[in-house]
Amino acid sequence: MSYPFSISAHDMEEHLVQEDKTPVLRFITCGSVDDGKSTLIGRLLCDADLVFEDQLADLRRIGIRGGNGEEIDFSLLLDGLEAEREQGITIDVAYRYFSTSKRKFIVADTPGHHEYTRNMVTGASTADLAIILVDSRQGMLQQTRRHSYLASLLGIRHVVLAVNKIDLVDFSEPVFDAIVAEYVSFSAKLGFASITAIPMSARFGDNVVLKSGQLPWYEGPALLEYLETVELDPADKQRASRFPVQLVMRPNPDFRGYAGRIASGKIAVGDPVVVSKSGRRSSVRAIIAPDGNQISAAEGEPVTLVLADELDVSRGDMLVDPASRPFVADQFQAHLIWFDANPMLPGRSYLLRTETDSVGATVTALKHQLNVDSFVREPAKLLQMNEVGVCNIMTQRPIVFDAYEENRSTGNFIIVDRVSSATVGAGMIDFPLRRADNVHWQALDVDKAARTALKNQKSAVLWFTGLSGSGKSTIANALEALLYTCGKHTYLLDGDNIRHGLNRDLGFTAADRVENIRRVAEVARLMADAGLIVICSFISPFREERRMARELLEEGEFIEIFVDTPLEECARRDPKGLYKKAFAGNIANFTGVSSPYEAPEDPELHLKTVGQEPATLALQIEEFLRRRMEEKQRLA
Amino acid sequence: MSFDNLRYLESEAIHIIREVAATFSNPVVLYSIGKDSSVLLHLAMKAFFPGKPPFPFLHVDTLWKFREMIAFRDRTMRELDLKLIVHVNHDGIDQGISPFRDGSNVHTHVMKTMALRQALDKYRFDAALAGARRDEEKSRAKERIFSIRNAQHAWDPKRQRPEMWRTYNTRVSAGETMRVFPLSNWTELDVWRYIQKENIAVVPLYFAAPRPVVRRGTTTIMVDDERMPLEPDETVTQRMIRFRTLGCYPLTGAIESSAATVPEILREIVEARTSERQSRLIDLDEAGAMEKKKREGYF
């Protein structure tokens, strides 16, 4: 397409060889809404003669702007979704592929709208260069700064500052200079390798494909010329060999190979390798590539490695050079970008995915949030959508990684919500935290089995959940009295009491509620380890945290008891006068009134309290425990 | 990346195909017999060498495919010894749905979209690999490589997951399924260059030959069987034609061409002034036609 008509056979051959050899430049366009990103790409493609005739005809048919009725709206070439055309904005990334005689390009046209920042980040994670647009009339906006910051965070090294709509400020050099000066000073801390500023009008095509006569004072290249010639960082930087195992291949009993894509470095037959998680050593016996066996393979190649020894290797592990190993840890610091409308809550359990590994993970500390306008670190308790924070993260078992700065492939991860399965965040790992390595579990001679045997009981955590005033504490109290008379060893953890001591520092925001439950669950676990029957009475409104408490304990140890009382009945009882205050608007974040309650979906016991005496309900629970104990003795 | 662009694309696609095998319990390949499907099949064979692809191939047959396509399908599957599932929407057959009588919209909805939904539900596939490319159409350009569909198989462009690096979120909740497009970053030219480089067999209809056709409006329709009703003023003539894309024969326009070999096709693409899907009637029904179909569960 990029070629003049009628190519000689020789030129054609060359053209196709060229197609395959020239490096691909992956770039994104970003900046604020209405800065003209889609228009710029549309104009670039049209002026460079890279748009098919039927698509151009289509554009002429649907894409006439209001006003003079003559002018084509180039943005419609990219904004392919109906909602985008209706609203005149870009919602999601559009990928376009084009090539000129000098280079191949993949451009991700990414949205400017704040709400869709996650889609901008999607485009940026694989890009080499970012075109950041600024409207000449407006200068730098918050999104200009945010996108520049995100581009830098994701490892983009080269930036084109496209000072657009220069026609609307009379092609003014001082306006251009002022914007460039402001940008250069702003971005000094971002560490870009190069910033190239170009004044342009995407709408009229000035300095897009051809140099504009309207801007005689500008001496640099037009955008396309720059994109065709910009030198990227050399790819052959010598890096340690990393082979994340994607899939174990066992097509027949005689063959066991590990499939994956080499994340960095080289691997050759005979090379020694270490399985990073176990530290076991072997060497490469064969490399099977898509076209057959090879003696070596380099970064990016999808190969299957056969090792000289039978080792235990599975997906999520990494085969590496013994002389240069990645980190293996379950605690690390990372920069986290949050995408979801539900905020990131420290203490909540999420799934963390690296390229090939998947593991439960928790943010143990949100150290600070980064203000993208001032680069100031600000204290924060949670991360809202589109915010960036620096966090300590703990995973349920160790993962293998490098620092993102060292390796974009092995230093990244995404965060997945356990319930919705949505990708809610993405992270770049900074470094492992040492504390995990230095604190080892101390094995003790007297264990839980010994302690429960002495008490002639089975430890349990009876977790009461329900609205305030539903009757949890009353039933819990009756139950403990009943168990005591039966000679059982118990302890009752009550929400209000705990907040007088251990959790005195916590409030009632979502983040604090998560932390409240996390601490209580840890205490309950210690008490269960001591052999006690622990009765916990907490509103515990979120399913996630009850699940977290359940996962801390052994199978069958956590018994969820839903104390189910309708809100109206709770409000009528109002034992502490809280509903009265909440309805009057005097208590913020009150469960059931101004904060949600997520009822259990599948509790072990579901108690409906209306018309029931607490003593009867307590007997019902005691009966449940008795059957459970009999079951244990029968099995023993 | 130090190696050639085609090898880069091949590597990316193999990685994606393996990722599906590693993380889904019951994946399938949507095999539509076209050139992209042929490339996808070839890549799947490479991805699991020396083993075989650990999933079946599904062809949703509308019973209006070119006869040469069906012959090619059966031969390919037999030669490679792969598991093929053919699914036809028999409700549509009972209703007598036809592209001529009911138009492209109804035909496609019933015989392709509904049929695909039936097949995915029937076999409980949780992931379906397909050969769609982002350069085909504007709404495709917006789609992720791992594209989540709800329990009704609908695509919601606003609910797409951020897709970063090569770290894919392959987790689906109950009832949801995934469509996966390993050729997302390929162009029509890349596909043909790869066919040339790897010597991949494709349906002969892609190569120019004299074939019986009817001109209908601006479209050239090949008369593939006796089911094609002729208007009073229409006559069937022999023309040198080929297809850039293959679908149901009454809905797929041919192009006049003399390109009978892969190098000639490559030349034609490099010089082409019109897009590949220009002759696909189903894209042209209305603005946003493809997006609408995908929202309903079209792949």
Coordinates of C-alpha atoms in Angstrom, one line a residue, chain B residues 5-264:
Chain B
N5 CA 9.0 -9.7 12.0
L6 CA 7.3 -12.8 10.8
R7 CA 9.2 -14.9 13.4
Y8 CA 8.2 -12.4 16.0
L9 CA 4.5 -12.8 15.1
E10 CA 4.9 -16.5 15.0
S11 CA 6.4 -16.5 18.4
E12 CA 3.7 -14.3 19.9
A13 CA 1.0 -16.5 18.4
I14 CA 2.6 -19.7 19.7
H15 CA 2.9 -18.2 23.2
I16 CA -0.8 -17.3 23.2
I17 CA -1.9 -20.7 21.9
R18 CA 0.1 -22.5 24.6
E19 CA -1.2 -20.1 27.2
V20 CA -4.7 -21.3 26.3
A21 CA -3.7 -24.9 26.6
A22 CA -2.0 -24.2 30.0
T23 CA -4.9 -22.3 31.7
F24 CA -8.2 -23.5 30.3
S25 CA -9.8 -26.8 31.0
N26 CA -11.8 -27.3 27.8
P27 CA -10.5 -25.1 24.9
V28 CA -11.4 -25.4 21.2
V29 CA -10.2 -23.9 17.9
L30 CA -12.8 -22.2 15.7
Y31 CA -11.8 -23.5 12.3
S32 CA -13.5 -21.6 9.5
I33 CA -11.3 -23.1 6.7
G34 CA -10.1 -19.7 5.5
K35 CA -6.5 -18.7 5.1
D36 CA -6.3 -17.3 8.7
S37 CA -7.6 -20.6 10.0
S38 CA -5.0 -22.5 8.0
V39 CA -2.3 -20.3 9.5
L40 CA -3.7 -20.8 13.0
L41 CA -3.8 -24.6 12.5
H42 CA -0.2 -24.6 11.3
L43 CA 0.8 -22.6 14.4
A44 CA -1.1 -24.9 16.7
M45 CA 0.8 -27.9 15.2
K46 CA 4.1 -26.1 15.8
A47 CA 3.2 -25.0 19.3
F48 CA 2.8 -28.5 20.6
F49 CA 5.4 -30.3 18.5
P50 CA 6.5 -33.1 19.0
G51 CA 3.0 -33.6 20.4
K52 CA -0.3 -32.7 18.8
P53 CA -2.7 -29.8 19.7
P54 CA -4.5 -30.9 22.9
F55 CA -7.8 -29.6 21.7
P56 CA -10.4 -30.2 19.0
F57 CA -11.2 -28.1 16.0
L58 CA -14.8 -26.8 15.6
H59 CA -16.3 -25.9 12.3
V60 CA -19.7 -24.1 12.5
D61 CA -21.2 -25.1 9.2
T62 CA -23.9 -22.9 7.7
L63 CA -24.3 -25.5 4.8
W64 CA -23.7 -22.5 2.4
K65 CA -19.9 -22.8 2.3
F66 CA -18.2 -23.2 -1.0
R67 CA -17.9 -26.9 -1.8
E68 CA -14.2 -26.7 -2.2
M69 CA -13.9 -25.4 1.3
I70 CA -15.7 -28.5 2.8
A71 CA -13.5 -30.8 0.7
F72 CA -10.4 -29.0 1.9
R73 CA -11.6 -29.1 5.5
D74 CA -12.1 -32.9 5.4
R75 CA -8.8 -33.6 3.6
T76 CA -6.8 -31.4 6.1
M77 CA -8.3 -32.9 9.2
R78 CA -7.8 -36.4 7.8
E79 CA -4.2 -35.8 6.8
L80 CA -3.2 -34.3 10.1
D81 CA -5.3 -36.7 12.1
L82 CA -7.0 -34.0 14.1
K83 CA -10.3 -34.1 15.9
L84 CA -12.9 -32.1 14.0
I85 CA -16.4 -31.2 15.4
V86 CA -18.9 -30.0 12.8
H87 CA -21.9 -28.2 14.2
V88 CA -25.0 -27.1 12.2
N89 CA -27.9 -25.1 13.7
H90 CA -30.6 -27.6 12.9
D91 CA -33.3 -25.2 14.2
G92 CA -32.2 -22.8 11.4
I93 CA -32.4 -25.7 8.8
D94 CA -35.9 -26.6 10.1
Q95 CA -36.9 -22.9 9.6
G96 CA -35.5 -23.0 6.1
I97 CA -33.2 -20.1 6.7
S98 CA -31.4 -19.1 3.5
P99 CA -29.1 -16.2 2.7
F100 CA -31.1 -15.5 -0.4
R101 CA -34.5 -15.6 1.2
D102 CA -33.7 -14.1 4.5
G103 CA -30.8 -11.8 3.7
S104 CA -27.3 -11.8 5.1
N105 CA -28.3 -10.4 8.6
V106 CA -30.8 -13.1 9.5
H107 CA -28.8 -15.8 7.9
T108 CA -25.6 -14.9 9.7
H109 CA -27.3 -14.4 13.0
V110 CA -29.1 -17.8 12.9
M111 CA -26.6 -20.0 11.1
K112 CA -23.4 -18.6 12.5
T113 CA -23.9 -16.6 15.7
M114 CA -26.6 -18.8 17.1
A115 CA -24.9 -21.9 15.9
L116 CA -21.7 -21.0 17.5
R117 CA -23.4 -20.3 20.8
Q118 CA -25.2 -23.6 20.6
A119 CA -21.9 -25.5 19.9
L120 CA -20.0 -23.7 22.7
D121 CA -22.8 -24.5 25.2
K122 CA -23.2 -28.0 24.0
Y123 CA -19.6 -29.0 24.5
R124 CA -19.0 -26.6 27.4
F125 CA -15.9 -25.1 25.9
D126 CA -14.4 -22.4 28.1
A127 CA -12.1 -20.9 25.5
A128 CA -12.3 -20.6 21.7
L129 CA -9.2 -19.8 19.7
A130 CA -10.0 -18.0 16.4
G131 CA -8.0 -16.5 13.6
A132 CA -9.4 -12.9 13.6
R133 CA -7.0 -10.0 13.0
R134 CA -7.2 -6.5 14.2
D135 CA -6.5 -5.1 10.8
E136 CA -9.7 -6.6 9.4
E137 CA -12.2 -4.1 10.7
K138 CA -12.5 -1.1 12.9
S139 CA -14.2 -2.7 15.9
R140 CA -11.8 -5.7 15.6
A141 CA -8.9 -3.2 16.0
K142 CA -10.4 -2.5 19.4
E143 CA -10.5 -6.0 20.6
R144 CA -8.1 -7.6 23.1
I145 CA -6.2 -10.8 22.4
F146 CA -8.0 -12.5 25.3
S147 CA -11.6 -11.3 24.9
I148 CA -14.0 -12.1 27.6
R149 CA -17.7 -13.0 26.8
N150 CA -20.5 -13.2 29.2
A151 CA -22.8 -16.2 29.7
Q152 CA -24.8 -15.1 26.7
H153 CA -21.6 -15.0 24.7
A154 CA -21.9 -11.2 24.3
W155 CA -18.9 -8.9 23.9
D156 CA -19.0 -5.7 25.8
P157 CA -16.4 -3.3 24.5
K158 CA -16.5 -1.2 27.7
R159 CA -15.8 -4.3 29.9
Q160 CA -12.6 -5.2 28.2
R161 CA -9.7 -6.1 30.5
P162 CA -6.6 -4.1 30.5
E163 CA -4.1 -6.3 28.6
M164 CA -0.5 -5.6 29.6
W165 CA 2.8 -7.0 28.5
R166 CA 2.5 -10.7 27.9
T167 CA 0.7 -11.3 31.2
Y168 CA -2.7 -12.4 30.2
N169 CA -5.7 -12.7 32.6
T170 CA -7.2 -16.0 31.5
R171 CA -9.5 -16.4 34.5
V172 CA -13.2 -16.6 33.7
S173 CA -16.1 -16.6 36.2
A174 CA -18.9 -19.1 36.1
G175 CA -20.7 -19.0 32.7
E176 CA -18.2 -16.7 31.1
T177 CA -16.1 -17.8 28.2
M178 CA -13.0 -16.5 26.4
R179 CA -12.4 -15.9 22.8
V180 CA -8.7 -15.8 22.0
F181 CA -7.1 -14.3 18.9
P182 CA -3.4 -15.3 18.5
L183 CA -3.2 -13.5 15.1
S184 CA -4.4 -10.2 16.5
N185 CA -1.2 -8.4 15.4
W186 CA -1.0 -9.9 11.9
T187 CA -2.0 -8.1 8.7
E188 CA -3.3 -9.6 5.5
L189 CA 0.2 -9.2 4.0
D190 CA 1.8 -11.0 7.0
V191 CA -0.6 -13.9 6.6
W192 CA 0.3 -14.4 3.0
R193 CA 4.0 -14.0 3.5
Y194 CA 3.8 -16.6 6.2
I195 CA 1.8 -18.9 3.9
Q196 CA 4.6 -18.5 1.4
K197 CA 7.4 -19.0 3.9
E198 CA 5.9 -22.0 5.5
N199 CA 4.3 -23.4 2.4
I200 CA 0.9 -23.7 4.0
A201 CA -1.9 -25.2 2.0
V202 CA -5.0 -23.1 1.6
V203 CA -8.3 -23.5 -0.2
P204 CA -7.7 -23.2 -4.0
L205 CA -10.5 -20.5 -4.2
Y206 CA -7.9 -18.0 -3.1
F207 CA -6.1 -18.4 -6.4
A208 CA -7.4 -17.0 -9.6
A209 CA -9.1 -19.3 -12.1
P210 CA -12.0 -19.1 -14.5
R211 CA -15.2 -19.6 -12.5
P212 CA -18.9 -19.1 -13.1
V213 CA -20.1 -15.8 -11.7
V214 CA -23.1 -13.4 -11.6
R215 CA -22.7 -9.7 -11.2
R216 CA -25.1 -8.4 -8.6
G217 CA -24.9 -4.6 -8.0
T218 CA -21.2 -4.0 -7.4
T219 CA -20.6 -7.5 -6.1
T220 CA -19.4 -10.6 -8.1
I221 CA -21.0 -13.7 -6.8
M222 CA -19.7 -17.2 -7.7
V223 CA -22.4 -19.7 -8.6
D224 CA -21.3 -22.6 -6.5
D225 CA -24.4 -24.8 -6.7
E226 CA -27.9 -25.0 -8.1
R227 CA -29.4 -23.3 -5.0
M228 CA -28.5 -19.9 -6.4
P229 CA -31.6 -18.2 -7.7
L230 CA -31.0 -16.0 -10.8
E231 CA -32.9 -12.7 -11.4
P232 CA -34.5 -12.5 -14.8
D233 CA -31.8 -10.1 -16.2
E234 CA -28.9 -12.1 -14.8
T235 CA -26.7 -14.5 -16.7
V236 CA -23.9 -16.7 -15.5
T237 CA -20.5 -15.9 -17.1
Q238 CA -17.0 -17.4 -16.7
R239 CA -14.6 -14.9 -15.3
M240 CA -11.0 -15.0 -14.0
I241 CA -11.6 -14.5 -10.3
R242 CA -10.3 -15.2 -6.9
F243 CA -11.3 -14.5 -3.2
R244 CA -9.5 -12.4 -0.7
T245 CA -11.7 -13.7 2.0
L246 CA -14.0 -16.8 2.2
G247 CA -17.4 -17.1 3.9
C248 CA -20.8 -18.3 2.8
Y249 CA -20.7 -18.3 -1.0
P250 CA -23.7 -16.1 -1.6
L251 CA -22.3 -13.4 0.8
T252 CA -18.7 -13.4 -0.3
G253 CA -17.8 -11.3 -3.3
A254 CA -15.0 -12.4 -5.6
I255 CA -12.4 -10.1 -7.1
E256 CA -11.4 -10.0 -10.7
S257 CA -7.8 -11.1 -10.6
S258 CA -5.1 -13.1 -12.5
A259 CA -3.1 -13.8 -9.3
A260 CA -2.8 -17.6 -9.4
T261 CA 0.3 -18.1 -7.2
V262 CA 1.3 -16.8 -3.8
P263 CA 3.9 -14.4 -5.1
E264 CA 1.3 -12.9 -7.5

